[in-house]
Amino acid sequence: MKIRTAKELKELNAALNNCTDTVWLMGPNDECYNLKNEEEYIEGIIRLAEDHDEQLGFFTASREDEKTMMHFLEKMAA
């Protein structure tokens, strides 16, 4: 996944704000960013803005948060 516009970033932030537990952005080579942590969020967003051949994924700690992020990803894919 790649963030390309300010609108997509706002939608991601809205989804993250609706999540109650930790949301991680993970990639190859043991990359892991806690998107609920301000410093790691910035690093993760930078990675999402770069082109990485769809190598990054979201992982959540709860099923409710998983539903929230899946809804966001479905909107991005449409």
N, CA, C and O of each residue as an XYZ file, in Angstrom:
312
protein
N       0.839     -1.173      0.000
C       0.000      0.000      0.000
C       0.879      1.230      0.000
O       1.995      1.213      0.521
N       0.379      2.273     -0.577
C       1.131      3.525     -0.652
C       0.168      4.684     -0.427
O      -0.919      4.713     -1.003
N       0.565      5.634      0.407
C      -0.213      6.854      0.617
C       0.224      7.848     -0.449
O       1.402      8.193     -0.535
N      -0.734      8.316     -1.270
C      -0.383      9.195     -2.374
C      -0.901     10.615     -2.219
O      -0.326     11.543     -2.788
N      -1.982     10.804     -1.455
C      -2.589     12.128     -1.370
C      -2.855     12.507      0.087
O      -2.832     11.661      0.981
N      -3.106     13.796      0.301
C      -3.449     14.277      1.644
C      -4.769     13.667      2.101
O      -4.949     13.396      3.288
N      -5.691     13.451      1.168
C      -6.977     12.836      1.514
C      -6.773     11.414      2.044
O      -7.404     11.023      3.026
N      -5.907     10.651      1.406
C      -5.627      9.294      1.875
C      -4.987      9.315      3.259
O      -5.284      8.463      4.097
N      -4.114     10.282      3.497
C      -3.492     10.409      4.811
C      -4.538     10.753      5.869
O      -4.501     10.211      6.974
N      -5.467     11.646      5.541
C      -6.541     11.992      6.480
C      -7.410     10.785      6.781
O      -7.816     10.586      7.927
N      -7.702      9.976      5.774
C      -8.515      8.778      5.979
C      -7.779      7.760      6.846
O      -8.390      7.108      7.693
N      -6.474      7.622      6.637
C      -5.680      6.732      7.484
C      -5.699      7.228      8.923
O      -5.888      6.436      9.846
N      -5.507      8.526      9.124
C      -5.520      9.086     10.476
C      -6.866      8.880     11.150
O      -6.923      8.579     12.342
N      -7.955      9.040     10.396
C      -9.291      8.814     10.953
C      -9.439      7.359     11.383
O      -9.982      7.079     12.452
N      -8.962      6.440     10.564
C      -9.039      5.018     10.913
C      -8.206      4.732     12.164
O      -8.657      4.023     13.064
N      -6.994      5.283     12.217
C      -6.140      5.068     13.392
C      -6.774      5.648     14.651
O      -6.681      5.050     15.723
N      -7.413      6.798     14.533
C      -8.065      7.416     15.685
C      -9.232      6.579     16.184
O      -9.567      6.631     17.368
N      -9.858      5.805     15.297
C     -10.969      4.942     15.694
C     -10.497      3.645     16.327
O     -11.299      2.920     16.918
N      -9.220      3.341     16.215
C      -8.672      2.123     16.808
C      -8.350      2.375     18.277
O      -7.822      3.426     18.641
N      -8.676      1.393     19.111
C      -8.459      1.554     20.553
C      -7.126      0.980     21.021
O      -6.566      1.440     22.016
N      -6.619     -0.015     20.312
C      -5.352     -0.645     20.684
C      -4.277     -0.290     19.667
O      -4.505      0.504     18.755
N      -3.122     -0.878     19.833
C      -1.982     -0.623     18.972
C      -2.235     -1.104     17.547
O      -2.823     -2.165     17.331
N      -1.786     -0.314     16.586
C      -1.806     -0.695     15.176
C      -0.371     -0.601     14.690
O       0.276      0.438     14.820
N       0.120     -1.701     14.125
C       1.485     -1.738     13.633
C       1.499     -1.711     12.118
O       0.630     -2.288     11.464
N       2.477     -1.045     11.576
C       2.805     -1.108     10.162
C       4.062     -1.954     10.090
O       5.092     -1.606     10.667
N       3.971     -3.069      9.375
C       5.100     -3.997      9.337
C       5.519     -4.254      7.899
O       4.708     -4.223      6.974
N       6.800     -4.507      7.742
C       7.338     -4.781      6.421
C       8.460     -5.797      6.487
O       8.691     -6.415      7.526
N       9.154     -5.967      5.376
C      10.254     -6.937      5.330
C      11.418     -6.495      6.212
O      11.501     -5.341      6.632
N      12.293     -7.423      6.474
C      13.510     -7.137      7.247
C      13.202     -6.652      8.658
O      13.903     -5.790      9.188
N      12.157     -7.203      9.267
C      11.797     -6.902     10.655
C      11.427     -5.445     10.908
O      11.557     -4.963     12.033
N      10.968     -4.740      9.879
C      10.470     -3.375     10.074
C       9.178     -3.445     10.868
O       8.327     -4.296     10.606
N       9.030     -2.559     11.831
C       7.803     -2.525     12.616
C       7.628     -1.123     13.191
O       8.503     -0.608     13.888
N       6.472     -0.509     12.882
C       6.186      0.835     13.358
C       4.864      0.817     14.109
O       3.841      0.402     13.564
N       4.883      1.265     15.355
C       3.661      1.405     16.140
C       3.026      2.733     15.728
O       3.540      3.798     16.070
N       1.920      2.676     15.001
C       1.312      3.887     14.472
C       0.551      4.678     15.534
O       0.018      5.747     15.239
N       0.493      4.170     16.756
C      -0.107      4.920     17.860
C       0.958      5.691     18.644
O       0.638      6.437     19.569
N       2.218      5.504     18.267
C       3.341      6.208     18.881
C       3.765      7.319     17.925
O       4.024      7.053     16.752
N       3.840      8.555     18.405
C       4.073      9.707     17.534
C       5.341      9.587     16.694
O       5.305      9.842     15.490
N       6.450      9.208     17.302
C       7.708      9.111     16.561
C       7.670      7.993     15.524
O       8.092      8.183     14.383
N       7.166      6.833     15.921
C       7.092      5.713     14.989
C       6.048      5.968     13.907
O       6.195      5.498     12.779
N       4.989      6.713     14.245
C       3.959      7.076     13.263
C       4.599      7.863     12.114
O       4.343      7.582     10.944
N       5.423      8.837     12.454
C       6.071      9.663     11.432
C       6.953      8.796     10.532
O       6.917      8.934      9.309
N       7.739      7.910     11.129
C       8.591      7.024     10.334
C       7.740      6.116      9.449
O       8.076      5.889      8.287
N       6.648      5.602      9.991
C       5.764      4.728      9.224
C       5.113      5.441      8.060
O       5.000      4.881      6.970
N       4.679      6.687      8.283
C       4.049      7.456      7.207
C       5.057      7.736      6.102
O       4.713      7.693      4.921
N       6.285      8.020      6.475
C       7.329      8.224      5.467
C       7.482      6.958      4.630
O       7.600      7.034      3.407
N       7.482      5.811      5.272
C       7.603      4.540      4.535
C       6.404      4.323      3.620
O       6.556      3.828      2.503
N       5.197      4.696      4.092
C       4.003      4.535      3.263
C       4.013      5.472      2.054
O       3.408      5.172      1.024
N       4.691      6.588      2.183
C       4.750      7.545      1.079
C       5.772      7.122      0.018
O       5.705      7.565     -1.129
N       6.708      6.269      0.409
C       7.698      5.774     -0.528
C       7.119      4.591     -1.308
O       6.089      4.040     -0.919
N       7.752      4.212     -2.367
C       7.303      3.077     -3.170
C       8.024      1.817     -2.718
O       9.246      1.722     -2.830
N       7.269      0.846     -2.206
C       7.880     -0.385     -1.713
C       7.174     -1.631     -2.210
O       7.137     -2.645     -1.513
N       6.625     -1.567     -3.386
C       6.038     -2.749     -4.021
C       5.052     -3.486     -3.118
O       5.045     -4.716     -3.066
N       4.242     -2.743     -2.424
C       3.194     -3.355     -1.590
C       3.756     -4.273     -0.508
O       3.121     -5.269     -0.161
N       4.911     -3.964      0.020
C       5.545     -4.829      1.005
C       5.144     -4.515      2.443
O       5.518     -5.254      3.354
N       4.395     -3.443      2.668
C       4.019     -3.047      4.017
C       2.589     -3.482      4.320
O       1.728     -3.466      3.440
N       2.340     -3.871      5.571
C       0.999     -4.285      5.960
C       0.643     -3.791      7.344
O       1.519     -3.502      8.160
N      -0.658     -3.696      7.603
C      -1.165     -3.280      8.910
C      -1.507     -4.503      9.744
O      -2.051     -5.484      9.235
N      -1.185     -4.435     11.024
C      -1.527     -5.496     11.963
C      -2.104     -4.845     13.213
O      -1.615     -3.809     13.664
N      -3.138     -5.454     13.765
C      -3.826     -4.872     14.922
C      -3.827     -5.848     16.096
O      -3.540     -7.035     15.943
N      -4.157     -5.314     17.271
C      -4.196     -6.124     18.482
C      -5.606     -6.608     18.812
O      -5.768     -7.476     19.670
N      -6.617     -6.074     18.156
C      -7.994     -6.496     18.463
C      -8.795     -6.673     17.177
O      -8.474     -6.094     16.140
N      -9.824     -7.471     17.270
C     -10.682     -7.717     16.103
C     -11.434     -6.460     15.685
O     -11.639     -6.236     14.492
N     -11.840     -5.651     16.626
C     -12.546     -4.408     16.294
C     -11.640     -3.463     15.510
O     -12.061     -2.848     14.531
N     -10.403     -3.358     15.953
C      -9.446     -2.519     15.229
C      -9.156     -3.108     13.849
O      -8.958     -2.370     12.883
N      -9.133     -4.427     13.760
C      -8.922     -5.080     12.467
C     -10.050     -4.714     11.498
O      -9.803     -4.453     10.321
N     -11.272     -4.696     11.993
C     -12.411     -4.296     11.154
C     -12.263     -2.854     10.680
O     -12.530     -2.544      9.519
N     -11.838     -1.981     11.580
C     -11.644     -0.575     11.227
C     -10.603     -0.427     10.130
O     -10.822      0.295      9.157
N      -9.477     -1.104     10.280
C      -8.415     -0.996      9.283
C      -8.802     -1.669      7.972
O      -8.427     -1.192      6.901
N      -9.542     -2.765      8.041
C     -10.009     -3.426      6.808
C     -10.944     -2.503      6.037
O     -10.877     -2.434      4.809
N     -11.813     -1.796      6.746
C     -12.714     -0.847      6.091
C     -11.898      0.242      5.381
O     -12.204      0.609      4.247
N     -10.870      0.752      6.046
C      -9.991      1.745      5.442
C      -9.319      1.179      4.186
O      -9.285      1.846      3.151
N      -8.791     -0.033      4.269
C      -8.093     -0.630      3.132
C      -9.037     -0.904      1.973
O      -8.646     -0.777      0.812
N     -10.267     -1.275      2.272
C     -11.257     -1.485      1.208
C     -11.556     -0.180      0.483
O     -11.712     -0.169     -0.738
N     -11.637      0.924      1.233
C     -11.855      2.227      0.604
C     -10.670      2.610     -0.279
O     -10.853      3.181     -1.354
N      -9.469      2.297      0.169
C      -8.269      2.620     -0.604
C      -8.203      1.802     -1.900
O      -7.713      2.285     -2.921
N      -8.693      0.580     -1.849
C      -8.629     -0.299     -3.003
C      -9.681      0.025     -4.053
O      -9.533     -0.346     -5.217
N     -10.739      0.713     -3.649
C     -11.840      1.011     -4.580
C     -11.483      2.082     -5.569
O     -12.304      2.441     -6.413
